[in-house]
Amino acid sequence: THHHNYTITKDGQLLIKKMESDQVETVWDRHAAQQPQCGFCDLGLSCRICAMGPCRVDPFGEGPQQGVCGADADIIVARNLCRMIAAGAAAHSDHGRDLVEVLAEVAENKAPGYAITDTEKLNRVAAEYGIAADGKTPEQVAGELAHAMQEDFGTRKKELALVTRAPEKRQQLWRKLNIMPRGIDRETSEAMHRTHMGVDNGWQSLLLHGLRNALSDGWGGSMIATEVSDILFGTPKPAPTKVNAGVLKADQVNVVVHGHNPVVSEMVMAACQDPEMTKLAEEKGAKGINLCGLCCTGNELLMRHGIPMAGNHLMTELIIATGAIEMMIVDYQCIMPALSKVAACYHTKMISTSDKARFPGMEHVEFHPDNARKKAYDVVKAAIENFANRGETYIPVEPLDAVGGFSVEAVVGALGGTPEPLLDAIKAGKIRGAAGIVGCNNPKIKHDYGHVTLTKRLIENDILVVDTGCAAVATAKAGFKVADAISHAGPGLKEVCGSLGIPPVLHFGSCVDNVRILVLAAALANALGTDISDLPLAGAAPEWYSEKAVSIGAYVVASGIYTVLGPMPPIAGSMNVVELLTKGLGEVVGATFAVEPDPEKAAVLIRGHIENQRRKLGL
Ligand code: BF8
Ligand code: SF4
């Protein structure tokens, strides 16, 4: 009965019911068991940074107003938020570093199976790093680029290389505020230093550093992750795919990849597509091998190769209950440790692959650039062997069509080589503006309800939506990512998308691919000779849960884009912090946060903001 309250999706509802009857616990059961969640933590008023604590500040003003060290509510809240940003920036940037390492090994011919796929992009990005390509082999350029990018990570004496992609005005503002990101790791390290007991106790300066740390992610670690992924695996182009739990096939060996880094999933894909492996699967009585994705590594494969997408964050447990998955291969980030407990109730084999991400109950097969191809074949063979152990399967829905693959290069290409036609449509008012809808699922919000409702309201009001991460999967499952979905759009957006033959909701990729939104926003601002904060743009994270999402939100706002969060971050214990983030930042970086869990109301906020921006531009 309550499975209808947890998710708006048909596959989700049916699989929750299945798990109930199989008596397998879900994320919603564990969330219910945690109620009531700690009020101090929820407000950001608890601190366990040092061993004089843990400490709590009483939100009603009756109990203690400071921790043992004397930190008050403002300091504790700002410090906790700064650490959330640091963790998120670290996650994205470490992912980026792993790609740079592959690039470096490809340059030295030490990573069999990996190659440089987009030489044009390699040369273009190398040029931004001041590396000339002429007279050099792609491997030489890759080696020099990898080295220059590695320098971006460490202590360096200049600004990050790719910040020059931001409009000149924005760069100047960051310099003036002293939040221009320097080394990627340096900013995260400095965030940990500043938040140690007895270092930065200015809540404003802590938050400003948080913005700089986030910028080192958006214009640094994540941007490098996306660019190097494109260089190694290809820059995405629009291509059809299928989505939801129905992408699993009852008569095939189903292999699912979950996590984030395409370094693993690309090799698994290559092994799954090898005709020798298909033959092996057929010998074991299957009709073939069906590779599907989950979450962001799924988005990486969907964007570049049209690999079908089984679901987003809150579907990761549920799809195991289909009984149809021979193997789930994970790398890192957003992989609930609960998954192996669910898998133990079915025949699904769980494989962990990263030296930095272990999970109880998973078999650990460590992938490194020099052995990844071989390890991929090993695990795919084991998946095929596991087909014989399959019991009854329950694949409750038919898959839906979707189109993915909208890199900035593809979008600008579709527009005829310049962003001008998009600007013209915005100037003419056919498209009022654009919104980036990003981020996760969170059991505090009905699964997919936030993403789908907000998207629906924006496109019907002629606001173009670009999305990434689990938001992008949600709207694909809701049917918004096909050309026919223009029937849900307002008249102007319908006309523009209709003439281009594109959906009104564009899949921009995984969460590191939020940088594609930054790059497009910068291109639009540069074409108008203005700053990003002047454009009719907005961001939203209607169902966010992760620290990575906090870093994303912070770099999007610091880049000048108004952003509406669904779930409240743990900051309500400090009215000073809340005021700064929701109002004061407007005068500092030209954009603010808002918090609005109801997507209907969030849509009203975003429409109001976009119309306001238009008025200021005289449109
Ligand atoms: O990096 S949207 S739940 S899968 S954190 Fe995670 Fe959130 Fe999904 Fe991807 Ni992004
Ligand atoms: Fe308590 Fe201060 Fe230590 Fe935090 S840093 S646990 S507030 S004494």
mmCIF file with all atom_site columns, N, CA and C in Angstrom, residues 253-257 264-274 276-278 280-281 284 288-291 326-327 329 349 351 365 367 372-387:
data_model
loop_
_atom_site.group_PDB
_atom_site.id
_atom_site.type_symbol
_atom_site.label_atom_id
_atom_site.label_alt_id
_atom_site.label_comp_id
_atom_site.label_asym_id
_atom_site.label_entity_id
_atom_site.label_seq_id
_atom_site.pdbx_PDB_ins_code
_atom_site.Cartn_x
_atom_site.Cartn_y
_atom_site.Cartn_z
_atom_site.occupancy
_atom_site.B_iso_or_equiv
_atom_site.pdbx_formal_charge
_atom_site.auth_seq_id
_atom_site.auth_comp_id
_atom_site.auth_asym_id
_atom_site.auth_atom_id
_atom_site.pdbx_PDB_model_num
ATOM 1   N N  . VAL A 1 253 ? 21.937 -12.673 -20.400 1.00 0.00 ? 253 VAL A N  1
ATOM 2   C CA . VAL A 1 253 ? 22.775 -12.414 -19.226 1.00 0.00 ? 253 VAL A CA 1
ATOM 3   C C  . VAL A 1 253 ? 22.752 -10.903 -18.992 1.00 0.00 ? 253 VAL A C  1
ATOM 4   N N  . ASN A 1 254 ? 22.221 -10.466 -17.843 1.00 0.00 ? 254 ASN A N  1
ATOM 5   C CA . ASN A 1 254 ? 22.164 -9.033  -17.556 1.00 0.00 ? 254 ASN A CA 1
ATOM 6   C C  . ASN A 1 254 ? 23.341 -8.613  -16.675 1.00 0.00 ? 254 ASN A C  1
ATOM 7   N N  . VAL A 1 255 ? 24.147 -7.712  -17.215 1.00 0.00 ? 255 VAL A N  1
ATOM 8   C CA . VAL A 1 255 ? 25.275 -7.158  -16.470 1.00 0.00 ? 255 VAL A CA 1
ATOM 9   C C  . VAL A 1 255 ? 24.968 -5.680  -16.246 1.00 0.00 ? 255 VAL A C  1
ATOM 10  N N  . VAL A 1 256 ? 25.063 -5.242  -14.983 1.00 0.00 ? 256 VAL A N  1
ATOM 11  C CA . VAL A 1 256 ? 24.731 -3.857  -14.665 1.00 0.00 ? 256 VAL A CA 1
ATOM 12  C C  . VAL A 1 256 ? 25.968 -3.167  -14.074 1.00 0.00 ? 256 VAL A C  1
ATOM 13  N N  . VAL A 1 257 ? 26.295 -1.994  -14.599 1.00 0.00 ? 257 VAL A N  1
ATOM 14  C CA . VAL A 1 257 ? 27.380 -1.202  -14.008 1.00 0.00 ? 257 VAL A CA 1
ATOM 15  C C  . VAL A 1 257 ? 26.784 -0.051  -13.214 1.00 0.00 ? 257 VAL A C  1
ATOM 16  N N  . VAL A 1 264 ? 36.094 2.131   -15.619 1.00 0.00 ? 264 VAL A N  1
ATOM 17  C CA . VAL A 1 264 ? 35.698 0.736   -15.412 1.00 0.00 ? 264 VAL A CA 1
ATOM 18  C C  . VAL A 1 264 ? 34.608 0.340   -16.406 1.00 0.00 ? 264 VAL A C  1
ATOM 19  N N  . SER A 1 265 ? 33.556 1.157   -16.494 1.00 0.00 ? 265 SER A N  1
ATOM 20  C CA . SER A 1 265 ? 32.388 0.732   -17.281 1.00 0.00 ? 265 SER A CA 1
ATOM 21  C C  . SER A 1 265 ? 32.710 0.606   -18.769 1.00 0.00 ? 265 SER A C  1
ATOM 22  N N  . GLU A 1 266 ? 33.636 1.433   -19.271 1.00 0.00 ? 266 GLU A N  1
ATOM 23  C CA . GLU A 1 266 ? 33.998 1.330   -20.697 1.00 0.00 ? 266 GLU A CA 1
ATOM 24  C C  . GLU A 1 266 ? 34.639 -0.021  -21.004 1.00 0.00 ? 266 GLU A C  1
ATOM 25  N N  . MET A 1 267 ? 35.483 -0.495  -20.098 1.00 0.00 ? 267 MET A N  1
ATOM 26  C CA . MET A 1 267 ? 36.131 -1.797  -20.328 1.00 0.00 ? 267 MET A CA 1
ATOM 27  C C  . MET A 1 267 ? 35.120 -2.935  -20.206 1.00 0.00 ? 267 MET A C  1
ATOM 28  N N  . VAL A 1 268 ? 34.185 -2.795  -19.254 1.00 0.00 ? 268 VAL A N  1
ATOM 29  C CA . VAL A 1 268 ? 33.138 -3.817  -19.112 1.00 0.00 ? 268 VAL A CA 1
ATOM 30  C C  . VAL A 1 268 ? 32.300 -3.854  -20.389 1.00 0.00 ? 268 VAL A C  1
ATOM 31  N N  . MET A 1 269 ? 32.010 -2.681  -20.934 1.00 0.00 ? 269 MET A N  1
ATOM 32  C CA . MET A 1 269 ? 31.230 -2.626  -22.175 1.00 0.00 ? 269 MET A CA 1
ATOM 33  C C  . MET A 1 269 ? 31.971 -3.335  -23.313 1.00 0.00 ? 269 MET A C  1
ATOM 34  N N  . ALA A 1 270 ? 33.259 -3.051  -23.418 1.00 0.00 ? 270 ALA A N  1
ATOM 35  C CA . ALA A 1 270 ? 34.035 -3.678  -24.495 1.00 0.00 ? 270 ALA A CA 1
ATOM 36  C C  . ALA A 1 270 ? 33.983 -5.195  -24.375 1.00 0.00 ? 270 ALA A C  1
ATOM 37  N N  . ALA A 1 271 ? 34.105 -5.720  -23.155 1.00 0.00 ? 271 ALA A N  1
ATOM 38  C CA . ALA A 1 271 ? 34.057 -7.172  -22.969 1.00 0.00 ? 271 ALA A CA 1
ATOM 39  C C  . ALA A 1 271 ? 32.671 -7.719  -23.305 1.00 0.00 ? 271 ALA A C  1
ATOM 40  N N  . CYS A 1 272 ? 31.619 -7.007  -22.854 1.00 0.00 ? 272 CYS A N  1
ATOM 41  C CA . CYS A 1 272 ? 30.248 -7.477  -23.117 1.00 0.00 ? 272 CYS A CA 1
ATOM 42  C C  . CYS A 1 272 ? 29.953 -7.492  -24.614 1.00 0.00 ? 272 CYS A C  1
ATOM 43  N N  . GLN A 1 273 ? 30.584 -6.591  -25.381 1.00 0.00 ? 273 GLN A N  1
ATOM 44  C CA . GLN A 1 273 ? 30.285 -6.503  -26.819 1.00 0.00 ? 273 GLN A CA 1
ATOM 45  C C  . GLN A 1 273 ? 31.159 -7.415  -27.668 1.00 0.00 ? 273 GLN A C  1
ATOM 46  N N  . ASP A 1 274 ? 32.086 -8.125  -27.059 1.00 0.00 ? 274 ASP A N  1
ATOM 47  C CA . ASP A 1 274 ? 32.956 -9.039  -27.791 1.00 0.00 ? 274 ASP A CA 1
ATOM 48  C C  . ASP A 1 274 ? 32.144 -10.254 -28.254 1.00 0.00 ? 274 ASP A C  1
ATOM 49  N N  . GLU A 1 276 ? 32.969 -13.141 -28.993 1.00 0.00 ? 276 GLU A N  1
ATOM 50  C CA . GLU A 1 276 ? 33.389 -14.361 -28.280 1.00 0.00 ? 276 GLU A CA 1
ATOM 51  C C  . GLU A 1 276 ? 32.596 -14.532 -26.985 1.00 0.00 ? 276 GLU A C  1
ATOM 52  N N  . MET A 1 277 ? 32.359 -13.414 -26.304 1.00 0.00 ? 277 MET A N  1
ATOM 53  C CA . MET A 1 277 ? 31.606 -13.453 -25.041 1.00 0.00 ? 277 MET A CA 1
ATOM 54  C C  . MET A 1 277 ? 30.137 -13.796 -25.319 1.00 0.00 ? 277 MET A C  1
ATOM 55  N N  . THR A 1 278 ? 29.605 -13.229 -26.398 1.00 0.00 ? 278 THR A N  1
ATOM 56  C CA . THR A 1 278 ? 28.223 -13.549 -26.768 1.00 0.00 ? 278 THR A CA 1
ATOM 57  C C  . THR A 1 278 ? 28.100 -15.047 -27.032 1.00 0.00 ? 278 THR A C  1
ATOM 58  N N  . LEU A 1 280 ? 29.894 -17.419 -25.814 1.00 0.00 ? 280 LEU A N  1
ATOM 59  C CA . LEU A 1 280 ? 29.958 -18.102 -24.512 1.00 0.00 ? 280 LEU A CA 1
ATOM 60  C C  . LEU A 1 280 ? 28.601 -18.047 -23.812 1.00 0.00 ? 280 LEU A C  1
ATOM 61  N N  . ALA A 1 281 ? 27.967 -16.881 -23.864 1.00 0.00 ? 281 ALA A N  1
ATOM 62  C CA . ALA A 1 281 ? 26.654 -16.730 -23.230 1.00 0.00 ? 281 ALA A CA 1
ATOM 63  C C  . ALA A 1 281 ? 25.636 -17.656 -23.885 1.00 0.00 ? 281 ALA A C  1
ATOM 64  N N  . LYS A 1 284 ? 25.771 -21.104 -22.795 1.00 0.00 ? 284 LYS A N  1
ATOM 65  C CA . LYS A 1 284 ? 25.184 -21.306 -21.463 1.00 0.00 ? 284 LYS A CA 1
ATOM 66  C C  . LYS A 1 284 ? 23.668 -21.144 -21.492 1.00 0.00 ? 284 LYS A C  1
ATOM 67  N N  . GLY A 1 288 ? 22.148 -13.821 -25.232 1.00 0.00 ? 288 GLY A N  1
ATOM 68  C CA . GLY A 1 288 ? 23.187 -12.817 -25.421 1.00 0.00 ? 288 GLY A CA 1
ATOM 69  C C  . GLY A 1 288 ? 23.531 -12.153 -24.104 1.00 0.00 ? 288 GLY A C  1
ATOM 70  N N  . ILE A 1 289 ? 24.290 -11.078 -24.187 1.00 0.00 ? 289 ILE A N  1
ATOM 71  C CA . ILE A 1 289 ? 24.668 -10.319 -22.984 1.00 0.00 ? 289 ILE A CA 1
ATOM 72  C C  . ILE A 1 289 ? 24.050 -8.934  -23.089 1.00 0.00 ? 289 ILE A C  1
ATOM 73  N N  . ASN A 1 290 ? 23.345 -8.543  -22.047 1.00 0.00 ? 290 ASN A N  1
ATOM 74  C CA . ASN A 1 290 ? 22.678 -7.247  -22.023 1.00 0.00 ? 290 ASN A CA 1
ATOM 75  C C  . ASN A 1 290 ? 23.329 -6.374  -20.964 1.00 0.00 ? 290 ASN A C  1
ATOM 76  N N  . LEU A 1 291 ? 24.077 -5.374  -21.411 1.00 0.00 ? 291 LEU A N  1
ATOM 77  C CA . LEU A 1 291 ? 24.711 -4.452  -20.475 1.00 0.00 ? 291 LEU A CA 1
ATOM 78  C C  . LEU A 1 291 ? 23.799 -3.253  -20.234 1.00 0.00 ? 291 LEU A C  1
ATOM 79  N N  . GLU A 1 326 ? 22.578 -10.925 -13.370 1.00 0.00 ? 326 GLU A N  1
ATOM 80  C CA . GLU A 1 326 ? 23.638 -11.894 -13.077 1.00 0.00 ? 326 GLU A CA 1
ATOM 81  C C  . GLU A 1 326 ? 24.767 -11.239 -12.293 1.00 0.00 ? 326 GLU A C  1
ATOM 82  N N  . MET A 1 327 ? 25.050 -9.988  -12.644 1.00 0.00 ? 327 MET A N  1
ATOM 83  C CA . MET A 1 327 ? 26.169 -9.324  -11.974 1.00 0.00 ? 327 MET A CA 1
ATOM 84  C C  . MET A 1 327 ? 25.983 -7.822  -11.946 1.00 0.00 ? 327 MET A C  1
ATOM 85  N N  . ILE A 1 329 ? 28.409 -4.548  -11.227 1.00 0.00 ? 329 ILE A N  1
ATOM 86  C CA . ILE A 1 329 ? 29.805 -4.164  -11.084 1.00 0.00 ? 329 ILE A CA 1
ATOM 87  C C  . ILE A 1 329 ? 29.846 -2.707  -10.651 1.00 0.00 ? 329 ILE A C  1
ATOM 88  N N  . LYS A 1 349 ? 25.524 -11.498 -8.417  1.00 0.00 ? 349 LYS A N  1
ATOM 89  C CA . LYS A 1 349 ? 26.902 -11.380 -7.919  1.00 0.00 ? 349 LYS A CA 1
ATOM 90  C C  . LYS A 1 349 ? 27.282 -9.915  -7.880  1.00 0.00 ? 349 LYS A C  1
ATOM 91  N N  . ILE A 1 351 ? 30.308 -7.118  -7.579  1.00 0.00 ? 351 ILE A N  1
ATOM 92  C CA . ILE A 1 351 ? 31.753 -6.980  -7.769  1.00 0.00 ? 351 ILE A CA 1
ATOM 93  C C  . ILE A 1 351 ? 32.172 -5.542  -7.477  1.00 0.00 ? 351 ILE A C  1
ATOM 94  N N  . VAL A 1 365 ? 37.409 -7.280  -7.222  1.00 0.00 ? 365 VAL A N  1
ATOM 95  C CA . VAL A 1 365 ? 38.258 -7.532  -8.390  1.00 0.00 ? 365 VAL A CA 1
ATOM 96  C C  . VAL A 1 365 ? 38.818 -6.170  -8.783  1.00 0.00 ? 365 VAL A C  1
ATOM 97  N N  . PHE A 1 367 ? 40.412 -3.170  -10.498 1.00 0.00 ? 367 PHE A N  1
ATOM 98  C CA . PHE A 1 367 ? 40.724 -2.684  -11.844 1.00 0.00 ? 367 PHE A CA 1
ATOM 99  C C  . PHE A 1 367 ? 41.780 -1.587  -11.771 1.00 0.00 ? 367 PHE A C  1
ATOM 100 N N  . ALA A 1 372 ? 42.792 -3.476  -16.606 1.00 0.00 ? 372 ALA A N  1
ATOM 101 C CA . ALA A 1 372 ? 41.327 -3.336  -16.628 1.00 0.00 ? 372 ALA A CA 1
ATOM 102 C C  . ALA A 1 372 ? 40.688 -4.192  -17.718 1.00 0.00 ? 372 ALA A C  1
ATOM 103 N N  . ARG A 1 373 ? 41.322 -4.248  -18.890 1.00 0.00 ? 373 ARG A N  1
ATOM 104 C CA . ARG A 1 373 ? 40.729 -5.019  -19.982 1.00 0.00 ? 373 ARG A CA 1
ATOM 105 C C  . ARG A 1 373 ? 40.603 -6.487  -19.575 1.00 0.00 ? 373 ARG A C  1
ATOM 106 N N  . LYS A 1 374 ? 41.671 -7.023  -19.006 1.00 0.00 ? 374 LYS A N  1
ATOM 107 C CA . LYS A 1 374 ? 41.647 -8.425  -18.615 1.00 0.00 ? 374 LYS A CA 1
ATOM 108 C C  . LYS A 1 374 ? 40.624 -8.655  -17.502 1.00 0.00 ? 374 LYS A C  1
ATOM 109 N N  . LYS A 1 375 ? 40.615 -7.767  -16.504 1.00 0.00 ? 375 LYS A N  1
ATOM 110 C CA . LYS A 1 375 ? 39.669 -7.922  -15.384 1.00 0.00 ? 375 LYS A CA 1
ATOM 111 C C  . LYS A 1 375 ? 38.221 -7.844  -15.892 1.00 0.00 ? 375 LYS A C  1
ATOM 112 N N  . ALA A 1 376 ? 37.991 -7.005  -16.879 1.00 0.00 ? 376 ALA A N  1
ATOM 113 C CA . ALA A 1 376 ? 36.629 -6.890  -17.421 1.00 0.00 ? 376 ALA A CA 1
ATOM 114 C C  . ALA A 1 376 ? 36.193 -8.224  -18.024 1.00 0.00 ? 376 ALA A C  1
ATOM 115 N N  . TYR A 1 377 ? 37.078 -8.855  -18.777 1.00 0.00 ? 377 TYR A N  1
ATOM 116 C CA . TYR A 1 377 ? 36.739 -10.168 -19.334 1.00 0.00 ? 377 TYR A CA 1
ATOM 117 C C  . TYR A 1 377 ? 36.513 -11.182 -18.215 1.00 0.00 ? 377 TYR A C  1
ATOM 118 N N  . ASP A 1 378 ? 37.343 -11.161 -17.188 1.00 0.00 ? 378 ASP A N  1
ATOM 119 C CA . ASP A 1 378 ? 37.182 -12.109 -16.066 1.00 0.00 ? 378 ASP A CA 1
ATOM 120 C C  . ASP A 1 378 ? 35.793 -11.988 -15.450 1.00 0.00 ? 378 ASP A C  1
ATOM 121 N N  . VAL A 1 379 ? 35.381 -10.742 -15.164 1.00 0.00 ? 379 VAL A N  1
ATOM 122 C CA . VAL A 1 379 ? 34.095 -10.599 -14.479 1.00 0.00 ? 379 VAL A CA 1
ATOM 123 C C  . VAL A 1 379 ? 32.929 -10.913 -15.422 1.00 0.00 ? 379 VAL A C  1
ATOM 124 N N  . VAL A 1 380 ? 33.036 -10.538 -16.679 1.00 0.00 ? 380 VAL A N  1
ATOM 125 C CA . VAL A 1 380 ? 31.931 -10.827 -17.606 1.00 0.00 ? 380 VAL A CA 1
ATOM 126 C C  . VAL A 1 380 ? 31.780 -12.345 -17.776 1.00 0.00 ? 380 VAL A C  1
ATOM 127 N N  . LYS A 1 381 ? 32.910 -13.063 -17.827 1.00 0.00 ? 381 LYS A N  1
ATOM 128 C CA . LYS A 1 381 ? 32.816 -14.541 -17.879 1.00 0.00 ? 381 LYS A CA 1
ATOM 129 C C  . LYS A 1 381 ? 32.107 -15.087 -16.643 1.00 0.00 ? 381 LYS A C  1
ATOM 130 N N  . ALA A 1 382 ? 32.443 -14.537 -15.478 1.00 0.00 ? 382 ALA A N  1
ATOM 131 C CA . ALA A 1 382 ? 31.795 -14.985 -14.233 1.00 0.00 ? 382 ALA A CA 1
ATOM 132 C C  . ALA A 1 382 ? 30.297 -14.666 -14.261 1.00 0.00 ? 382 ALA A C  1
ATOM 133 N N  . ALA A 1 383 ? 29.934 -13.538 -14.866 1.00 0.00 ? 383 ALA A N  1
ATOM 134 C CA . ALA A 1 383 ? 28.510 -13.187 -14.983 1.00 0.00 ? 383 ALA A CA 1
ATOM 135 C C  . ALA A 1 383 ? 27.792 -14.223 -15.846 1.00 0.00 ? 383 ALA A C  1
ATOM 136 N N  . ILE A 1 384 ? 28.445 -14.617 -16.939 1.00 0.00 ? 384 ILE A N  1
ATOM 137 C CA . ILE A 1 384 ? 27.840 -15.614 -17.836 1.00 0.00 ? 384 ILE A CA 1
ATOM 138 C C  . ILE A 1 384 ? 27.648 -16.938 -17.093 1.00 0.00 ? 384 ILE A C  1
ATOM 139 N N  . GLU A 1 385 ? 28.677 -17.334 -16.345 1.00 0.00 ? 385 GLU A N  1
ATOM 140 C CA . GLU A 1 385 ? 28.578 -18.569 -15.536 1.00 0.00 ? 385 GLU A CA 1
ATOM 141 C C  . GLU A 1 385 ? 27.386 -18.506 -14.581 1.00 0.00 ? 385 GLU A C  1
ATOM 142 N N  . ASN A 1 386 ? 27.113 -17.305 -14.063 1.00 0.00 ? 386 ASN A N  1
ATOM 143 C CA . ASN A 1 386 ? 26.072 -17.133 -13.057 1.00 0.00 ? 386 ASN A CA 1
ATOM 144 C C  . ASN A 1 386 ? 24.664 -17.235 -13.635 1.00 0.00 ? 386 ASN A C  1
ATOM 145 N N  . PHE A 1 387 ? 24.545 -17.213 -14.957 1.00 0.00 ? 387 PHE A N  1
ATOM 146 C CA . PHE A 1 387 ? 23.223 -17.309 -15.600 1.00 0.00 ? 387 PHE A CA 1
ATOM 147 C C  . PHE A 1 387 ? 22.511 -18.609 -15.188 1.00 0.00 ? 387 PHE A C  1
#
